[in-house]
Tab-separated table of C-alpha atoms and ligand atoms in Angstrom:
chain	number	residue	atom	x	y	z
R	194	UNK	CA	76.029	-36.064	-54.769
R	195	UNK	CA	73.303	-37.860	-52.730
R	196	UNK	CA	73.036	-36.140	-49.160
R	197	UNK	CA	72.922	-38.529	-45.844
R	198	UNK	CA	70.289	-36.763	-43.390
R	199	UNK	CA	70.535	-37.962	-39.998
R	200	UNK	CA	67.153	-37.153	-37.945
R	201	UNK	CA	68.343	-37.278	-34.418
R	202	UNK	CA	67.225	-35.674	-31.345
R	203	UNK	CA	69.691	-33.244	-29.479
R	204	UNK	CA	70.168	-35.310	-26.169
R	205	UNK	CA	70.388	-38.610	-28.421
R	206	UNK	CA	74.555	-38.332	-28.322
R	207	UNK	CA	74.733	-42.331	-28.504
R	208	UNK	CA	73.224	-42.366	-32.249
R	209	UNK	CA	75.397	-44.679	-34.150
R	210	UNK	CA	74.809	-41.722	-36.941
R	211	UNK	CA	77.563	-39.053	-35.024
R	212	UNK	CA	79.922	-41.700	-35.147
R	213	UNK	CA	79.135	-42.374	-39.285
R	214	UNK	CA	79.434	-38.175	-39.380
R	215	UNK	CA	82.466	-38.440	-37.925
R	216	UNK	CA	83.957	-40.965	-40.140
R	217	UNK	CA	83.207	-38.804	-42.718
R	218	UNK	CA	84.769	-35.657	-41.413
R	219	UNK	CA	87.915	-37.586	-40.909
R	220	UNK	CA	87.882	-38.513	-44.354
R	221	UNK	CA	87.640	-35.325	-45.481
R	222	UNK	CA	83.856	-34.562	-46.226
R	223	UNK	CA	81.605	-32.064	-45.357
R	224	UNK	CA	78.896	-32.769	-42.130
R	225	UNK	CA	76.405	-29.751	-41.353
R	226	UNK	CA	75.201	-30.288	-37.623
R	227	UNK	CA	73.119	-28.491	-35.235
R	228	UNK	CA	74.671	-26.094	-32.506
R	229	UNK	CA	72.966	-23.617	-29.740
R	230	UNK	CA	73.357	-20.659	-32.488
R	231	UNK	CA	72.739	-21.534	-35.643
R	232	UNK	CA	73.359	-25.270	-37.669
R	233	UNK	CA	77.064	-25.396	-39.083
R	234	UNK	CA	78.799	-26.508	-41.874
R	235	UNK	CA	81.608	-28.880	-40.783
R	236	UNK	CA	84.674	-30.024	-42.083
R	237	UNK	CA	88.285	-31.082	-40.471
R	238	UNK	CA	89.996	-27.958	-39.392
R	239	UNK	CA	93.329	-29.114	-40.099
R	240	UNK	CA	92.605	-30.086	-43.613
R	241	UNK	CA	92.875	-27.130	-46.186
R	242	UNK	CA	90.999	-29.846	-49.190
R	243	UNK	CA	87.772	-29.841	-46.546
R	244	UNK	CA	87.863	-25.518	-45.956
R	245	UNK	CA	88.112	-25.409	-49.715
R	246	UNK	CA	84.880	-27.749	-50.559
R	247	UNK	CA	83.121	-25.472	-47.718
R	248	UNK	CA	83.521	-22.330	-49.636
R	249	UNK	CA	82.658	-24.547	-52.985
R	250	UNK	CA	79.434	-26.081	-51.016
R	251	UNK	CA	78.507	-22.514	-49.598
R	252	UNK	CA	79.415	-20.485	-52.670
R	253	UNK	CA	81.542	-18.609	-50.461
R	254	UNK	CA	84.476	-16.066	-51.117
R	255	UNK	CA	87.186	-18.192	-49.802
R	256	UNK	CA	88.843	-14.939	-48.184
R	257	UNK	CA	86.230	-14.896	-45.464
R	258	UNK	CA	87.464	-17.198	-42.678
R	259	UNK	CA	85.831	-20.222	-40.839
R	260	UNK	CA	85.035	-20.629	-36.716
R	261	UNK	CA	87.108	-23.673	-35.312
R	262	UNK	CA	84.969	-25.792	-32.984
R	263	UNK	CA	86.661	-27.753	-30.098
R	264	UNK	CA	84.637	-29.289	-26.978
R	265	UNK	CA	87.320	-27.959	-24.424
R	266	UNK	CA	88.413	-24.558	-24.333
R	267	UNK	CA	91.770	-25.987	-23.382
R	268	UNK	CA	91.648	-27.848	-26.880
R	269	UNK	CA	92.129	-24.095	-28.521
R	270	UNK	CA	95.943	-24.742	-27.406
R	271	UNK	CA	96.734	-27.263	-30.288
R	272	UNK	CA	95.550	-24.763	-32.664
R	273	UNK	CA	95.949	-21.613	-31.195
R	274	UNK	CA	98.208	-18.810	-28.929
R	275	UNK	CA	96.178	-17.983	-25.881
R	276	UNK	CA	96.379	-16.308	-22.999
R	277	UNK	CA	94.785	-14.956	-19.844
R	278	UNK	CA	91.925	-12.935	-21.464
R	279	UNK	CA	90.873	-15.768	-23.131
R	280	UNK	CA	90.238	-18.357	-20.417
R	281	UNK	CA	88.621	-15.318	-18.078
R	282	UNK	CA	86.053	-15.521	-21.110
R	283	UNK	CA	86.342	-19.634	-21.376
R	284	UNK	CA	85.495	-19.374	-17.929
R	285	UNK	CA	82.931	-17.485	-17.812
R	286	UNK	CA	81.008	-18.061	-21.275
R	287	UNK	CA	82.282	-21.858	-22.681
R	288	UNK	CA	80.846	-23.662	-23.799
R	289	UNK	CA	78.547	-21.445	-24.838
R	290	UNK	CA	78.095	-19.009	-28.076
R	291	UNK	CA	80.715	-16.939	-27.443
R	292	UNK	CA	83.850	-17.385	-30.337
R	293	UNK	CA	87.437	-15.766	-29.905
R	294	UNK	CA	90.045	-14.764	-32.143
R	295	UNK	CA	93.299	-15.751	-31.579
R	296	UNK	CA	97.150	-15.824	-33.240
R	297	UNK	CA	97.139	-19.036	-35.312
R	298	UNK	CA	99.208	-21.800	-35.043
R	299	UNK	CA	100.630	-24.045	-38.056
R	300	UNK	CA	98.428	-26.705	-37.208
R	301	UNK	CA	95.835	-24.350	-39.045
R	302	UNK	CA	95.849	-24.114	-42.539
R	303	UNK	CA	95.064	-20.608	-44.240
R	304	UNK	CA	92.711	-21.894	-46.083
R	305	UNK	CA	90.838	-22.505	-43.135
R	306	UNK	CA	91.487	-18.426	-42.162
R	307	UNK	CA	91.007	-17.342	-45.365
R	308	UNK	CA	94.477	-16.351	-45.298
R	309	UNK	CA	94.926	-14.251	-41.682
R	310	UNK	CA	96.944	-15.229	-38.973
R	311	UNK	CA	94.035	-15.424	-36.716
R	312	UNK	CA	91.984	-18.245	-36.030
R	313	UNK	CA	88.405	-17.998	-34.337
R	314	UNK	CA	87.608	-20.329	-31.614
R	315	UNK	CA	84.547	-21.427	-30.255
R	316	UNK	CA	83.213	-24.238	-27.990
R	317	UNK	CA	79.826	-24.888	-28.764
R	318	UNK	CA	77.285	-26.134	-25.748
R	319	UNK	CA	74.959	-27.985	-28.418
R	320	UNK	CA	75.013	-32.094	-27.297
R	321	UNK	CA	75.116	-32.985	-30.589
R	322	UNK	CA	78.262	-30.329	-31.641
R	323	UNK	CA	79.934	-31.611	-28.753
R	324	UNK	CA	79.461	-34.871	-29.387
R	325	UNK	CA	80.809	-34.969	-33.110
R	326	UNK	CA	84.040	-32.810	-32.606
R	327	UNK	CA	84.595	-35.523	-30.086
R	328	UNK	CA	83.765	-38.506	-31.998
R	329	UNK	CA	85.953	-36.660	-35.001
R	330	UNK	CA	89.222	-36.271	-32.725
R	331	UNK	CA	89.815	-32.776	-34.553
R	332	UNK	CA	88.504	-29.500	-34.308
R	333	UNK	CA	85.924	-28.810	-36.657
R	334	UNK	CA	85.672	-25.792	-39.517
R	335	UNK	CA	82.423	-24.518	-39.598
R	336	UNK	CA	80.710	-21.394	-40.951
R	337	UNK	CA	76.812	-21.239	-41.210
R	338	UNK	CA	75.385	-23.628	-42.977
R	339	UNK	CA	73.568	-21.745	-45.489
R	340	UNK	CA	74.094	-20.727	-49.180
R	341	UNK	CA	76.208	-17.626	-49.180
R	342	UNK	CA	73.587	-14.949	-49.094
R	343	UNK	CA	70.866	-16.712	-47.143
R	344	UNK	CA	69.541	-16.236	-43.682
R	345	UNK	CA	71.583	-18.290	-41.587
R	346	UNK	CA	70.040	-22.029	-40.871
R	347	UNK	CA	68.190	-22.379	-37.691
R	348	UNK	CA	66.666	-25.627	-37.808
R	349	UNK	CA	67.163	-28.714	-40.072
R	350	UNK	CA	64.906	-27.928	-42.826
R	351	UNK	CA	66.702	-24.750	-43.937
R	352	UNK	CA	69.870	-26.608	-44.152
R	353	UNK	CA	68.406	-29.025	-46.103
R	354	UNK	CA	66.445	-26.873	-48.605
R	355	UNK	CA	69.819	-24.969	-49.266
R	356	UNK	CA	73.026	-27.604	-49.200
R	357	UNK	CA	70.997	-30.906	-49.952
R	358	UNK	CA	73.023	-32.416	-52.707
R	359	UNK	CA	76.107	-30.254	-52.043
R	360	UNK	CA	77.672	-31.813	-49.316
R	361	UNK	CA	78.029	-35.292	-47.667
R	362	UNK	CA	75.664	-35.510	-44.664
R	363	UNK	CA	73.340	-33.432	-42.356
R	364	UNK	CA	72.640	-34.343	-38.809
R	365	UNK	CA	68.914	-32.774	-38.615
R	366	UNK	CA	68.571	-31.956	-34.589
R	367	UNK	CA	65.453	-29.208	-34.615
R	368	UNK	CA	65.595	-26.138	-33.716
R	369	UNK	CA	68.648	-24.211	-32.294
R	370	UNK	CA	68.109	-23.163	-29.388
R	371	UNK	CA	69.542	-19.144	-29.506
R	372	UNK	CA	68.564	-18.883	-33.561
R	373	UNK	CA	71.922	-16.271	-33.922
R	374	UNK	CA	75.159	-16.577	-34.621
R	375	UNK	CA	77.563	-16.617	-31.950
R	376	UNK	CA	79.286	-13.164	-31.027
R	377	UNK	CA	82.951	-12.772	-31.749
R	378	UNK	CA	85.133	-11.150	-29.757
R	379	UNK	CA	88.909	-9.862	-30.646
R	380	UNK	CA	90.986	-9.272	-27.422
R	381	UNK	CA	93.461	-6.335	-27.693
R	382	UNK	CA	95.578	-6.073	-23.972
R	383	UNK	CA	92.844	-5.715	-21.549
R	384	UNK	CA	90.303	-4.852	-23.973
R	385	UNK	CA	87.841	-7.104	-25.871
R	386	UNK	CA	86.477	-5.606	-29.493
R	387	UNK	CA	83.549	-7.091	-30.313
R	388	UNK	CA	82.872	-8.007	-34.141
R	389	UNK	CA	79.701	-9.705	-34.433
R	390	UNK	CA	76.971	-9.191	-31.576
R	391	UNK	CA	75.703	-12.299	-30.414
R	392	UNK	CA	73.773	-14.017	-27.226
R	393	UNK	CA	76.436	-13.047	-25.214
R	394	UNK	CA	76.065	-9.521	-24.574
R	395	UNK	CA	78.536	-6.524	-24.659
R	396	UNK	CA	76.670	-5.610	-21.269
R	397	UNK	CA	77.782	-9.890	-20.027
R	398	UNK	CA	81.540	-9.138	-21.898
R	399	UNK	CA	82.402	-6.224	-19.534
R	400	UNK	CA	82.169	-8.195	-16.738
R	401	UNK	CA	84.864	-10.058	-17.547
R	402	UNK	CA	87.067	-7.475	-19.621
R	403	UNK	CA	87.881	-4.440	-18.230
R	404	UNK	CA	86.709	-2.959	-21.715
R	405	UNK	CA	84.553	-3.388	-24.130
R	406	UNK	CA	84.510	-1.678	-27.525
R	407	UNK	CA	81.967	-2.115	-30.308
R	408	UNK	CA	83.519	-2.572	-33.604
R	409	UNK	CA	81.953	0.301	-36.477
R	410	UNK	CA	80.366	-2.663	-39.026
R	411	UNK	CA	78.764	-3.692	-35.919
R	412	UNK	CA	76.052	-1.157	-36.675
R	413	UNK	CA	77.439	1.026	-39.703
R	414	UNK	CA	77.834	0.962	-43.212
R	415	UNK	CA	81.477	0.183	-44.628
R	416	UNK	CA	82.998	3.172	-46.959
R	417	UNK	CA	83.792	1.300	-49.944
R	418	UNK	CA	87.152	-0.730	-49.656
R	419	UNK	CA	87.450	-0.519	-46.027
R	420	UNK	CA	88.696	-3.807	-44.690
R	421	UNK	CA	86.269	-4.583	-41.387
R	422	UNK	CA	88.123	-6.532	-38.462
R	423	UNK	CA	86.039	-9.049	-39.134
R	424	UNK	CA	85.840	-10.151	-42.627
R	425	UNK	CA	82.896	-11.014	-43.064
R	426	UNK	CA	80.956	-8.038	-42.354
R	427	UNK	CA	81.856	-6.956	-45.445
R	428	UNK	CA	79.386	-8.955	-47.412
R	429	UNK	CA	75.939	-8.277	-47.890
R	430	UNK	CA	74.342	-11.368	-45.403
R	431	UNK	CA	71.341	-12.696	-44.737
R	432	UNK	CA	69.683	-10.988	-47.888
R	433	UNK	CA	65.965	-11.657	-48.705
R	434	UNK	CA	65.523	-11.338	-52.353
R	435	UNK	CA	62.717	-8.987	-51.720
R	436	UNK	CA	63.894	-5.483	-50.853
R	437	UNK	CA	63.392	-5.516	-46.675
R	438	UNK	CA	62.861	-1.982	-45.059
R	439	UNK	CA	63.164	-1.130	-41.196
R	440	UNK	CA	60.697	1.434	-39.352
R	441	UNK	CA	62.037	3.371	-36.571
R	442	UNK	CA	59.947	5.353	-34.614
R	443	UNK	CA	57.459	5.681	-31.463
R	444	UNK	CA	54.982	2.451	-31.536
R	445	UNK	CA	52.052	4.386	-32.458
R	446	UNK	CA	53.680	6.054	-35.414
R	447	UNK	CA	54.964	2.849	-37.056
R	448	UNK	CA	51.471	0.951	-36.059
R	449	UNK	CA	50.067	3.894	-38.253
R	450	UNK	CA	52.559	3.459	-41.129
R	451	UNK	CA	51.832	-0.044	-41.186
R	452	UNK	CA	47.756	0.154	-41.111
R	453	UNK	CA	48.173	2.539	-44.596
R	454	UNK	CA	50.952	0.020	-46.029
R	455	UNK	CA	48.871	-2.850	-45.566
R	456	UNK	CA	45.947	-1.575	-47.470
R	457	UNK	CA	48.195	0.232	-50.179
R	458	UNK	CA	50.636	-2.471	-51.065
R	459	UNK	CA	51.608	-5.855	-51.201
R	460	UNK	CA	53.799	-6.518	-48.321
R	461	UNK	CA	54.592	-8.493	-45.686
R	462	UNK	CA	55.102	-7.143	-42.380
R	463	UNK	CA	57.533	-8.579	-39.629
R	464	UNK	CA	55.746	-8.027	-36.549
R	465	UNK	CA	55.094	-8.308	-32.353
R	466	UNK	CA	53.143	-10.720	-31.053
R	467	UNK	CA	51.149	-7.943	-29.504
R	468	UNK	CA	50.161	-6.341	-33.086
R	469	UNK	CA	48.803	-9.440	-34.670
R	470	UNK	CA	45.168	-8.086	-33.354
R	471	UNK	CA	45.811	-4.387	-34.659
R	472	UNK	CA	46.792	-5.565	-38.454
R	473	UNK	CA	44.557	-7.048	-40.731
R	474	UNK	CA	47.682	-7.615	-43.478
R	475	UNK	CA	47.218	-11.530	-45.124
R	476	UNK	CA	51.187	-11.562	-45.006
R	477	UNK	CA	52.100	-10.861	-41.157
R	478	UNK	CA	54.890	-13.067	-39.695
R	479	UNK	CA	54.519	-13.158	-35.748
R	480	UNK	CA	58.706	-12.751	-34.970
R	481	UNK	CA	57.573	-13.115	-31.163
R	482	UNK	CA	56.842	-10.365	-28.024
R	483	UNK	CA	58.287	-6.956	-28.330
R	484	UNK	CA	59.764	-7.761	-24.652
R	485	UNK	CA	60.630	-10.854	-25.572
R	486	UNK	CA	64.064	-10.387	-27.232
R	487	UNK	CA	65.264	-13.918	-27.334
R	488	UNK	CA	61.992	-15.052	-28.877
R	489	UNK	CA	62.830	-12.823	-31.613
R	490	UNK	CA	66.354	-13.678	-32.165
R	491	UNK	CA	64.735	-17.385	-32.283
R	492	UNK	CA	62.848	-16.838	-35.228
R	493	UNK	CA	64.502	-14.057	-36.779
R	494	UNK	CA	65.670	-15.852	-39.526
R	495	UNK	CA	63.292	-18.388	-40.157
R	496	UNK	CA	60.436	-15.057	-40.368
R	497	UNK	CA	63.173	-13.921	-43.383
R	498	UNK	CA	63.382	-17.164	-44.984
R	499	UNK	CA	59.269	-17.385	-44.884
R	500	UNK	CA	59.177	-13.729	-45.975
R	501	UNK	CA	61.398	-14.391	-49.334
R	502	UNK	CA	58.836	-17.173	-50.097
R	503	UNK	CA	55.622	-15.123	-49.774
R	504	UNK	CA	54.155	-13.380	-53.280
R	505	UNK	CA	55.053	-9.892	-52.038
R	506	UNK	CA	57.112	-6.651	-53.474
R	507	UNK	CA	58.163	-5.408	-50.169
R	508	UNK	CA	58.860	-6.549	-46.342
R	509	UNK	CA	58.468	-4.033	-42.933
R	510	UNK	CA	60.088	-4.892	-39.869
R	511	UNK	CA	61.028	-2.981	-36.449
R	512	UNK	CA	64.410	-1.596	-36.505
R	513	UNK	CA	65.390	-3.590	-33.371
R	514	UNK	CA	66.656	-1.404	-30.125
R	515	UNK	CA	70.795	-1.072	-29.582
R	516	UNK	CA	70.546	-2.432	-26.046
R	517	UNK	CA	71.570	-6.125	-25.010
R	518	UNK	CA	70.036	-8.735	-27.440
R	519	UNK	CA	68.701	-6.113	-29.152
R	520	UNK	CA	72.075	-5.136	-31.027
R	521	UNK	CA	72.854	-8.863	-32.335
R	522	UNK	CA	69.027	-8.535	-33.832
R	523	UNK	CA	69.964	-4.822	-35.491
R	524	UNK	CA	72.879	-5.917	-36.838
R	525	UNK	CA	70.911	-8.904	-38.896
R	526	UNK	CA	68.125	-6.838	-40.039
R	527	UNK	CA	70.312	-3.619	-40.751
R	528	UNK	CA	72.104	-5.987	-42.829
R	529	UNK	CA	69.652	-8.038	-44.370
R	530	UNK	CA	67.824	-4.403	-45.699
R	531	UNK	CA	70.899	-3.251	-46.963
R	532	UNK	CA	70.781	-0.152	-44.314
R	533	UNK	CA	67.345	0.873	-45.657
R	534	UNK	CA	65.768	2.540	-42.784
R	535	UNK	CA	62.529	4.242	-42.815
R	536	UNK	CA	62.185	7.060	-39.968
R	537	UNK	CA	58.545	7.850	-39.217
G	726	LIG	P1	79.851	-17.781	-39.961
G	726	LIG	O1	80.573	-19.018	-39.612
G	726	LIG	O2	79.073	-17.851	-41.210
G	726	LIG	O3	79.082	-17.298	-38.819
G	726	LIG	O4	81.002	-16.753	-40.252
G	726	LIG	C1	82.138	-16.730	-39.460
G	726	LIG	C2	82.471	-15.331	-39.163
G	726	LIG	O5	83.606	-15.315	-38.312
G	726	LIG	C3	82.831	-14.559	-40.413
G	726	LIG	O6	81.937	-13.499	-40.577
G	726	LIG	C4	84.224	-14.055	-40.164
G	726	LIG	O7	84.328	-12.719	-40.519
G	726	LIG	C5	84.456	-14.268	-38.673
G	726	LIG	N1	85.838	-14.709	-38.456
G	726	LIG	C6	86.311	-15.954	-38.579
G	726	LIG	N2	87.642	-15.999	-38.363
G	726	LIG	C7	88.012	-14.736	-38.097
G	726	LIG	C8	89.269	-14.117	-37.812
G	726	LIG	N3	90.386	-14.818	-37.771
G	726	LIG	N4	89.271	-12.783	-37.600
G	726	LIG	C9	88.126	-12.075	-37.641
G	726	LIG	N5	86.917	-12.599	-37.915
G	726	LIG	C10	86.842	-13.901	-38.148
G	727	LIG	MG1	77.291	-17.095	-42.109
């Protein structure tokens, strides 16, 4: 299959190639396009032949479900049973990368929820997102649009280098913006569980939801054949084919660690702006300032996509702090090296 690539820019909403995307959504293909978190893979929501090719294009397990995107939170309704809790949220995060699970409706196939009678629901902010679910006239089924085991795609190219051929078209729109995946949020009563850390915090949940609970995959390892609230969790993500291992420890210590690693092996190291002076390693990827949390979420996963492509037997990184950003970041890298931490 030959792959359309659209190169637009992310105000450009007008571009006669969202309306040609569209087309093709509504006749059943597959469209990856650029959002705030990370670029999607798209197909019709209401279509179980287009979830079906996702998982084919992805290499996906087809029991791990798909986000719904709709421009208006109201447009959930058509698809989905809400309720209070989840307009306070709509309110105060949509559109925005914030995605909430709700009781499905029939107009939702199960092959779009990889069989649960939830559906997630987000409302992406991205121009571009917007501007195709609109053009399409459905909601759109999107997971990441990566190969199944791949960092997630945060600008153009990586979607390119891993679904060109695979799918119909790609709208290429740059960078995203936040570089992470959007955190997902279950609501229980009056409380909100959250199952994948994202931009918005658990710190910017609770002051909407009177409480907030962190779900255990957030930040721990599954026992074998426990069944995660969120499905995916329970597959190894955003792997580097080169074993990645996470230093925790006081600054000084892991600077140290580093400074004998560098000169003993062939690594790469994932590091702070500030410590490209005190290395001398040929393989350090700057992942941005150690204060600078959203820098690093921004290039998270393209410093693990450049990582896998450098001639190296091992990659360091900092095991990222628990606190605001911080935990969407751990969650990625604790993942990504397989819960190989190194305490020094
Ligand atoms: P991705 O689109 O690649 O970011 O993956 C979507 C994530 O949303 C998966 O990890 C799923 O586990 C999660 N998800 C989607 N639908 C549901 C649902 N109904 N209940 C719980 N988690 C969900
Ligand atoms: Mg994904």
């Amino acid at each position: 299959m030959t792959t359309k690539i659209f190169k637009i820019t992310p105000e450009d909403t007008s571009n006669p190639a969202i309306s040609e995307a569209a087309e093709i959504l509504r006749a059943g293909g597959l469209v990856a396009f650029p959002t705030e978190t990370v670029y999607g893979l798209g197909g019709d929501a209401a279509d179980p032949s287009a979830a079906k090719k996702i998982y084919e294009a992805k290499g996906r397990p087809s029991d791990n479900p798909l986000i719904i995107h709709v421009v208006r939170p109201e447009d959930a309704e058509r698809y989905a049973y809400t309720n209070d809790a989840y307009y306070r949220l709509a309110e105060a995060f949509m559109p925005g990368p914030l995605t909430v699970i709700l009781p499905k409706k029939d107009t939702v196939p199960y092959e779009t929820t990889g069989g649960l009678d939830t559906v997630a629901v987000r409302c992406p902010s991205h121009p571009l997102a917007r501007a195709l679910i609109h053009a399409a006239d459905t909601a759109i089924a999107a997971p990441s649009a990566n190969l199944s085991g791949s960092p997630s795609p945060s600008c153009g190219t990586h979607v390119i280098r891993d679904l060109w051929g695979r799918i119909d078209a790609i709208i290429d729109g740059g960078e995203c913006e936040i570089g992470l995946e959007s955190t997902i949020v279950q609501l229980k009563d009056r409380e909100a569980v959250l199952l994948r850390p994202g931009a918005i915090t658990a710190d910017a949940l609770s002051c909407v939801c009177e409480k907030v609970t962190v779900a255990p995959a957030v930040t721990e390892l599954l026992k074998e054949n426990e069944r995660p609230l969120s499905p995916g969790m329970k597959y190894r993500h955003y792997a580097p084919k080169i074993p990645l291992v996470l230093l925790e420890g006081e600054e000084e210590n892991v600077l140290h660690f580093l400074r004998r690693a560098q000169n003993a092996e062939k690594c790469t190291i994932l590091c702070y702006y500030e410590e490209l002076a005190l290395l001398r390693n040929e393989r350090l990827i700057d992942i941005g300032s150690e204060k600078d949390l959203a820098a690093q979420a921004h290039t998270l996963f393209a410093a693990l996509r450049r990582a896998d492509e450098l001639d190296c037997d091992i990659i360091y990184a900092h095991l990222p702090p628990t606190e605001g950003l911080g935990l969407a970041l751990y969650n990625r890298l604790i993942r990504a090296a397989a819960h190989t931490i190194v305490h020094v």
